[in-house]
mmCIF file of C-alpha atoms and ligand atoms in Angstrom:
data_model
loop_
_atom_site.group_PDB
_atom_site.id
_atom_site.type_symbol
_atom_site.label_atom_id
_atom_site.label_comp_id
_atom_site.label_asym_id
_atom_site.label_seq_id
_atom_site.Cartn_x
_atom_site.Cartn_y
_atom_site.Cartn_z
ATOM 1 C CA MET U 26 42.793 29.466 -50.850
ATOM 2 C CA THR U 27 44.224 30.860 -47.602
ATOM 3 C CA LYS U 28 43.347 29.384 -44.211
ATOM 4 C CA ASN U 29 41.267 32.454 -43.424
ATOM 5 C CA LYS U 30 39.195 31.986 -46.543
ATOM 6 C CA LEU U 31 38.508 28.410 -45.528
ATOM 7 C CA TYR U 32 37.428 29.607 -42.084
ATOM 8 C CA GLU U 33 35.064 32.162 -43.642
ATOM 9 C CA LEU U 34 33.611 29.509 -45.901
ATOM 10 C CA ILE U 35 32.935 27.164 -43.000
ATOM 11 C CA VAL U 36 31.387 29.882 -40.849
ATOM 12 C CA SER U 37 29.215 31.263 -43.642
ATOM 13 C CA ARG U 38 27.819 27.917 -44.772
ATOM 14 C CA ARG U 39 24.102 27.579 -44.039
ATOM 15 C CA SER U 40 21.715 25.001 -45.393
ATOM 16 C CA ILE U 41 20.114 26.355 -48.561
ATOM 17 C CA ARG U 42 16.642 25.170 -49.620
ATOM 18 C CA PHE U 43 15.655 27.811 -52.218
ATOM 19 C CA PHE U 44 17.702 27.856 -55.410
ATOM 20 C CA LYS U 45 18.134 29.962 -58.552
ATOM 21 C CA GLN U 46 17.178 28.186 -61.760
ATOM 22 C CA LYS U 47 20.736 28.399 -63.070
ATOM 23 C CA ASN U 48 22.902 25.553 -64.289
ATOM 24 C CA VAL U 49 25.797 24.417 -62.091
ATOM 25 C CA PRO U 50 28.629 23.202 -64.358
ATOM 26 C CA LEU U 51 29.471 19.516 -64.111
ATOM 27 C CA SER U 52 33.107 20.490 -63.420
ATOM 28 C CA VAL U 53 32.020 22.044 -60.094
ATOM 29 C CA ILE U 54 30.120 18.898 -59.142
ATOM 30 C CA LYS U 55 33.051 16.668 -60.101
ATOM 31 C CA LYS U 56 35.383 18.715 -57.893
ATOM 32 C CA ALA U 57 33.003 18.240 -54.968
ATOM 33 C CA ILE U 58 32.898 14.471 -55.462
ATOM 34 C CA ASN U 59 36.671 14.454 -55.712
ATOM 35 C CA CYS U 60 36.788 16.152 -52.289
ATOM 36 C CA ALA U 61 34.383 13.504 -50.974
ATOM 37 C CA ARG U 62 36.504 10.597 -52.129
ATOM 38 C CA LEU U 63 39.581 12.103 -50.446
ATOM 39 C CA ALA U 64 37.896 12.518 -47.047
ATOM 40 C CA PRO U 65 39.155 10.547 -44.041
ATOM 41 C CA SER U 66 37.687 7.046 -43.835
ATOM 42 C CA ALA U 67 37.693 4.700 -40.828
ATOM 43 C CA ALA U 68 40.021 1.767 -41.636
ATOM 44 C CA ASN U 69 40.129 3.428 -45.087
ATOM 45 C CA LEU U 70 37.214 1.239 -46.205
ATOM 46 C CA GLN U 71 35.873 3.957 -48.548
ATOM 47 C CA PHE U 72 32.401 2.469 -48.788
ATOM 48 C CA LEU U 73 30.728 5.631 -50.126
ATOM 49 C CA GLU U 74 29.718 6.214 -53.737
ATOM 50 C CA TYR U 75 27.887 9.175 -55.234
ATOM 51 C CA LEU U 76 25.019 9.303 -57.705
ATOM 52 C CA VAL U 77 24.545 12.703 -59.351
ATOM 53 C CA ILE U 78 21.039 13.510 -60.603
ATOM 54 C CA LYS U 79 20.852 16.314 -63.147
ATOM 55 C CA ARG U 80 18.136 15.159 -65.568
ATOM 56 C CA ASN U 81 14.878 17.102 -65.169
ATOM 57 C CA ASP U 82 12.496 14.148 -65.306
ATOM 58 C CA ILE U 83 14.455 12.221 -62.643
ATOM 59 C CA LYS U 84 14.942 15.348 -60.525
ATOM 60 C CA GLU U 85 11.187 15.773 -60.315
ATOM 61 C CA LYS U 86 10.792 12.232 -58.991
ATOM 62 C CA VAL U 87 13.643 12.614 -56.499
ATOM 63 C CA PHE U 88 12.104 15.848 -55.206
ATOM 64 C CA GLY U 89 8.939 13.962 -54.290
ATOM 65 C CA CYS U 90 10.980 11.769 -51.899
ATOM 66 C CA LEU U 91 12.518 14.639 -49.906
ATOM 67 C CA ARG U 92 11.259 16.430 -46.789
ATOM 68 C CA PHE U 93 12.513 19.975 -46.391
ATOM 69 C CA ALA U 94 12.846 21.903 -43.110
ATOM 70 C CA ALA U 95 10.529 19.853 -40.888
ATOM 71 C CA TYR U 96 10.377 22.497 -38.114
ATOM 72 C CA ILE U 97 8.639 24.949 -40.423
ATOM 73 C CA ALA U 98 7.093 22.577 -42.957
ATOM 74 C CA PRO U 99 5.813 23.157 -45.556
ATOM 75 C CA LYS U 100 7.146 26.713 -45.689
ATOM 76 C CA ARG U 101 10.643 25.810 -46.897
ATOM 77 C CA ASN U 102 9.542 23.278 -49.505
ATOM 78 C CA PRO U 103 11.016 24.875 -52.602
ATOM 79 C CA PRO U 104 8.292 25.780 -55.129
ATOM 80 C CA ILE U 105 8.807 24.791 -58.753
ATOM 81 C CA ASP U 106 10.839 27.950 -59.564
ATOM 82 C CA LYS U 107 13.192 27.485 -56.576
ATOM 83 C CA ARG U 108 14.010 23.787 -56.799
ATOM 84 C CA PRO U 109 17.565 22.364 -56.613
ATOM 85 C CA ASP U 110 19.663 22.280 -59.787
ATOM 86 C CA PHE U 111 20.991 18.827 -58.946
ATOM 87 C CA TYR U 112 21.110 16.145 -56.291
ATOM 88 C CA ILE U 113 23.917 13.976 -54.984
ATOM 89 C CA VAL U 114 22.655 10.680 -53.609
ATOM 90 C CA MET U 115 25.047 9.319 -50.974
ATOM 91 C CA LEU U 116 25.266 5.568 -51.468
ATOM 92 C CA ILE U 117 26.718 2.933 -49.161
ATOM 93 C CA ASN U 118 28.424 0.131 -51.054
ATOM 94 C CA LYS U 119 27.561 -2.765 -48.738
ATOM 95 C CA GLU U 120 30.197 -4.998 -50.290
ATOM 96 C CA ARG U 121 32.874 -2.663 -48.958
ATOM 97 C CA SER U 122 31.487 -2.485 -45.426
ATOM 98 C CA GLY U 123 28.873 -4.529 -43.599
ATOM 99 C CA ALA U 124 28.779 -2.015 -40.737
ATOM 100 C CA PRO U 125 29.416 1.394 -42.258
ATOM 101 C CA ASN U 126 30.958 3.921 -39.912
ATOM 102 C CA LEU U 127 28.606 6.925 -39.990
ATOM 103 C CA ARG U 128 31.484 9.310 -39.339
ATOM 104 C CA ASP U 129 32.732 8.616 -42.862
ATOM 105 C CA ILE U 130 29.437 9.903 -44.260
ATOM 106 C CA GLY U 131 29.522 13.083 -42.180
ATOM 107 C CA VAL U 132 33.002 14.066 -43.183
ATOM 108 C CA SER U 133 32.376 13.249 -46.828
ATOM 109 C CA ALA U 134 29.125 15.236 -46.945
ATOM 110 C CA GLN U 135 30.786 18.251 -45.342
ATOM 111 C CA ASN U 136 33.626 18.073 -47.883
ATOM 112 C CA ILE U 137 31.036 18.096 -50.662
ATOM 113 C CA MET U 138 29.096 21.031 -49.226
ATOM 114 C CA LEU U 139 32.199 23.146 -48.614
ATOM 115 C CA SER U 140 33.669 22.364 -52.009
ATOM 116 C CA LEU U 141 30.392 23.401 -53.668
ATOM 117 C CA LEU U 142 30.249 26.553 -51.582
ATOM 118 C CA SER U 143 33.760 27.512 -52.695
ATOM 119 C CA SER U 144 32.135 27.834 -56.149
ATOM 120 C CA ARG U 145 29.167 29.739 -54.613
ATOM 121 C CA VAL U 146 26.889 26.720 -54.847
ATOM 122 C CA GLY U 147 24.597 26.260 -51.848
ATOM 123 C CA SER U 148 23.304 22.948 -50.564
ATOM 124 C CA CYS U 149 21.200 21.142 -48.021
ATOM 125 C CA TRP U 150 21.963 17.673 -46.725
ATOM 126 C CA LEU U 151 18.768 15.663 -46.319
ATOM 127 C CA GLN U 152 18.237 12.527 -44.319
ATOM 128 C CA ASN U 153 14.482 12.889 -44.005
ATOM 129 C CA ILE U 154 13.779 11.018 -47.229
ATOM 130 C CA ASP U 155 11.528 8.257 -48.493
ATOM 131 C CA ARG U 156 14.305 5.681 -49.026
ATOM 132 C CA ASN U 157 12.082 2.922 -50.356
ATOM 133 C CA SER U 158 10.557 5.080 -53.087
ATOM 134 C CA LEU U 159 13.910 6.622 -53.949
ATOM 135 C CA THR U 160 15.547 3.197 -54.197
ATOM 136 C CA ALA U 161 12.855 2.113 -56.670
ATOM 137 C CA ILE U 162 12.929 5.356 -58.678
ATOM 138 C CA LEU U 163 16.711 5.272 -59.053
ATOM 139 C CA ASN U 164 16.855 1.534 -59.605
ATOM 140 C CA ILE U 165 19.435 1.107 -56.849
ATOM 141 C CA GLY U 166 20.968 -2.378 -56.834
ATOM 142 C CA GLU U 167 21.013 -4.771 -53.900
ATOM 143 C CA ASN U 168 24.637 -4.048 -53.075
ATOM 144 C CA PHE U 169 23.866 -0.427 -52.376
ATOM 145 C CA GLU U 170 21.915 1.405 -49.716
ATOM 146 C CA ILE U 171 20.816 5.026 -49.947
ATOM 147 C CA ASP U 172 22.062 6.981 -46.951
ATOM 148 C CA SER U 173 21.051 10.555 -47.715
ATOM 149 C CA VAL U 174 20.735 13.177 -50.426
ATOM 150 C CA ILE U 175 22.464 16.514 -50.928
ATOM 151 C CA ALA U 176 20.253 19.020 -52.770
ATOM 152 C CA ALA U 177 22.225 21.829 -54.389
ATOM 153 C CA GLY U 178 22.268 24.838 -56.683
ATOM 154 C CA PHE U 179 22.990 28.551 -56.678
ATOM 155 C CA PRO U 180 21.301 30.008 -53.562
ATOM 156 C CA LYS U 181 18.118 32.039 -53.732
ATOM 157 C CA GLU U 182 17.969 32.669 -50.017
ATOM 158 C CA ARG U 183 20.334 34.053 -47.389
ATOM 159 C CA PRO U 184 19.701 32.365 -44.026
ATOM 160 C CA LYS U 185 20.871 34.319 -40.984
ATOM 161 C CA LEU U 186 22.934 32.812 -38.205
ATOM 162 C CA GLU U 187 21.744 33.603 -34.655
ATOM 163 C CA ASP U 188 23.886 33.065 -31.558
ATOM 164 C CA ASP U 189 21.216 31.406 -29.441
ATOM 165 C CA SER U 190 21.905 28.729 -26.848
ATOM 166 C CA LYS U 191 18.262 28.289 -25.837
ATOM 167 C CA ASN U 192 16.483 27.368 -29.065
ATOM 168 C CA ILE U 193 17.153 24.675 -31.643
ATOM 169 C CA LYS U 194 14.362 25.444 -34.122
ATOM 170 C CA TYR U 195 15.139 27.609 -37.114
ATOM 171 C CA TRP U 196 12.419 30.136 -37.899
ATOM 172 C CA LEU U 197 11.161 32.514 -40.594
ATOM 173 C CA ASP U 198 10.792 36.255 -40.034
ATOM 174 C CA ASN U 199 8.067 38.417 -41.594
ATOM 175 C CA SER U 200 10.096 38.909 -44.761
ATOM 176 C CA GLY U 201 10.472 35.143 -45.183
ATOM 177 C CA ARG U 202 14.143 35.061 -44.222
ATOM 178 C CA LEU U 203 15.316 31.948 -42.409
ATOM 179 C CA HIS U 204 17.082 32.387 -39.052
ATOM 180 C CA VAL U 205 19.233 29.551 -37.733
ATOM 181 C CA PRO U 206 20.073 29.378 -34.015
ATOM 182 C CA LYS U 207 23.478 28.032 -33.014
ATOM 183 C CA ARG U 208 24.777 27.492 -29.491
ATOM 184 C CA SER U 209 27.341 30.116 -28.567
ATOM 185 C CA LEU U 210 31.050 29.303 -28.467
ATOM 186 C CA LYS U 211 31.261 29.850 -24.717
ATOM 187 C CA ASP U 212 28.569 27.209 -24.135
ATOM 188 C CA VAL U 213 30.251 24.465 -26.127
ATOM 189 C CA LEU U 214 33.957 25.118 -25.595
ATOM 190 C CA HIS U 215 35.482 23.713 -22.402
ATOM 191 C CA TYR U 216 39.069 24.226 -21.256
ATOM 192 C CA ASN U 217 40.697 21.494 -19.197
ATOM 193 C CA ASN U 218 37.497 20.506 -17.394
ATOM 194 C CA ILE U 219 33.754 20.765 -17.964
HETATM 195 C C1 LIG M 310 22.438 14.445 -40.845
HETATM 196 C C2 LIG M 310 21.600 15.621 -41.267
HETATM 197 C C3 LIG M 310 20.348 15.410 -41.801
HETATM 198 C C4 LIG M 310 19.572 16.490 -42.244
HETATM 199 N N1 LIG M 310 18.367 16.244 -42.845
HETATM 200 C C5 LIG M 310 17.641 17.282 -43.310
HETATM 201 C C6 LIG M 310 16.426 17.039 -44.004
HETATM 202 O O1 LIG M 310 15.994 15.897 -44.192
HETATM 203 N N2 LIG M 310 15.729 18.099 -44.468
HETATM 204 C C7 LIG M 310 16.184 19.398 -44.307
HETATM 205 O O2 LIG M 310 15.514 20.322 -44.774
HETATM 206 N N3 LIG M 310 17.346 19.660 -43.672
HETATM 207 C C8 LIG M 310 18.086 18.636 -43.169
HETATM 208 N N4 LIG M 310 19.284 18.880 -42.536
HETATM 209 C C9 LIG M 310 19.756 20.272 -42.386
HETATM 210 C C10 LIG M 310 19.575 20.778 -40.947
HETATM 211 O O3 LIG M 310 18.227 21.123 -40.741
HETATM 212 C C11 LIG M 310 20.494 22.000 -40.744
HETATM 213 O O4 LIG M 310 21.836 21.599 -40.860
HETATM 214 C C12 LIG M 310 20.287 22.664 -39.389
HETATM 215 O O5 LIG M 310 19.005 23.239 -39.307
HETATM 216 C C13 LIG M 310 21.330 23.752 -39.118
HETATM 217 O O6 LIG M 310 21.343 24.680 -40.161
HETATM 218 P P1 LIG M 310 22.663 24.987 -41.002
HETATM 219 O O7 LIG M 310 22.967 23.789 -41.833
HETATM 220 O O8 LIG M 310 22.289 26.187 -41.823
HETATM 221 O O9 LIG M 310 23.783 25.285 -40.048
HETATM 222 C C14 LIG M 310 20.058 17.829 -42.083
HETATM 223 C C15 LIG M 310 21.335 18.026 -41.526
HETATM 224 C C16 LIG M 310 22.091 16.947 -41.121
HETATM 225 C C17 LIG M 310 23.466 17.193 -40.537
#
C-alpha cells in the first residue's frame, strides 16, 4: 500500500455502528490482531491481549453490555439485522503491568481499526460498556481486566465527516445518515507558537 492510500484510509475512517450480516474471514481478524501486537508500547511492556468473539450466542450477550452512540441514544443501537459480525475485547494483562499506560491501548486500537478498514471492515471502539457483566459473561480471569471492546463488520452505514469547530455532538439527518463534526485543521494546527 502506498503512503497516499494509508492517508486516505486514515481520513476516511469513521466509527461504524450498523453492519451488514456478512461473515468477516478469520484471516482478516488475525491480521488486525497482528497489527495490534506490533504497535508501539511504552517500555515495551506489551500488556494487551485480545479476545475475539465470533460465536452467535456469546455475541448476543456481549451486545447487551455495550452502549452505542450516547449523544443520539438509542437511535444508533444496531437492530438485530445490523449487529456487529464480531467483537474484539481489549484485555489488560495485569501481570505484565500494574499501571498500564493508556497510550498503548490507543495506538493498538487504532492499528486494529485501520487494519480492518484496509479489508473494508468497519468498526467502532467502545468504552461505554458494562465491565462487570462482561467480565462475568466472558469468564475473565483475575489476572485480566477488560479495557474496551471493538465492534466490527462490513459497514451498513456511511457516516459523513463535517468540518465543524463549534460542535462536538454527531447527529442524524432526516435520511438517518450520521454526521460527525471534526475541528478544522486551522484550529488545531499551530506553527511555532500558539
Ligand atoms: C476511547 C473511545 C471510547 C469510545 N467509546 C464509545 C462507546 O462506548 N460507544 C460508541 O458508540 N462510540 C464510542 N466511541 C466512538 C466515538 O463516539 C467516535 O470516535 C467519535 O464520535 C468520532 O467519530 P469517528 O470515530 O467517526 O471519527 C469511542 C471512541 C473512543 C476513542
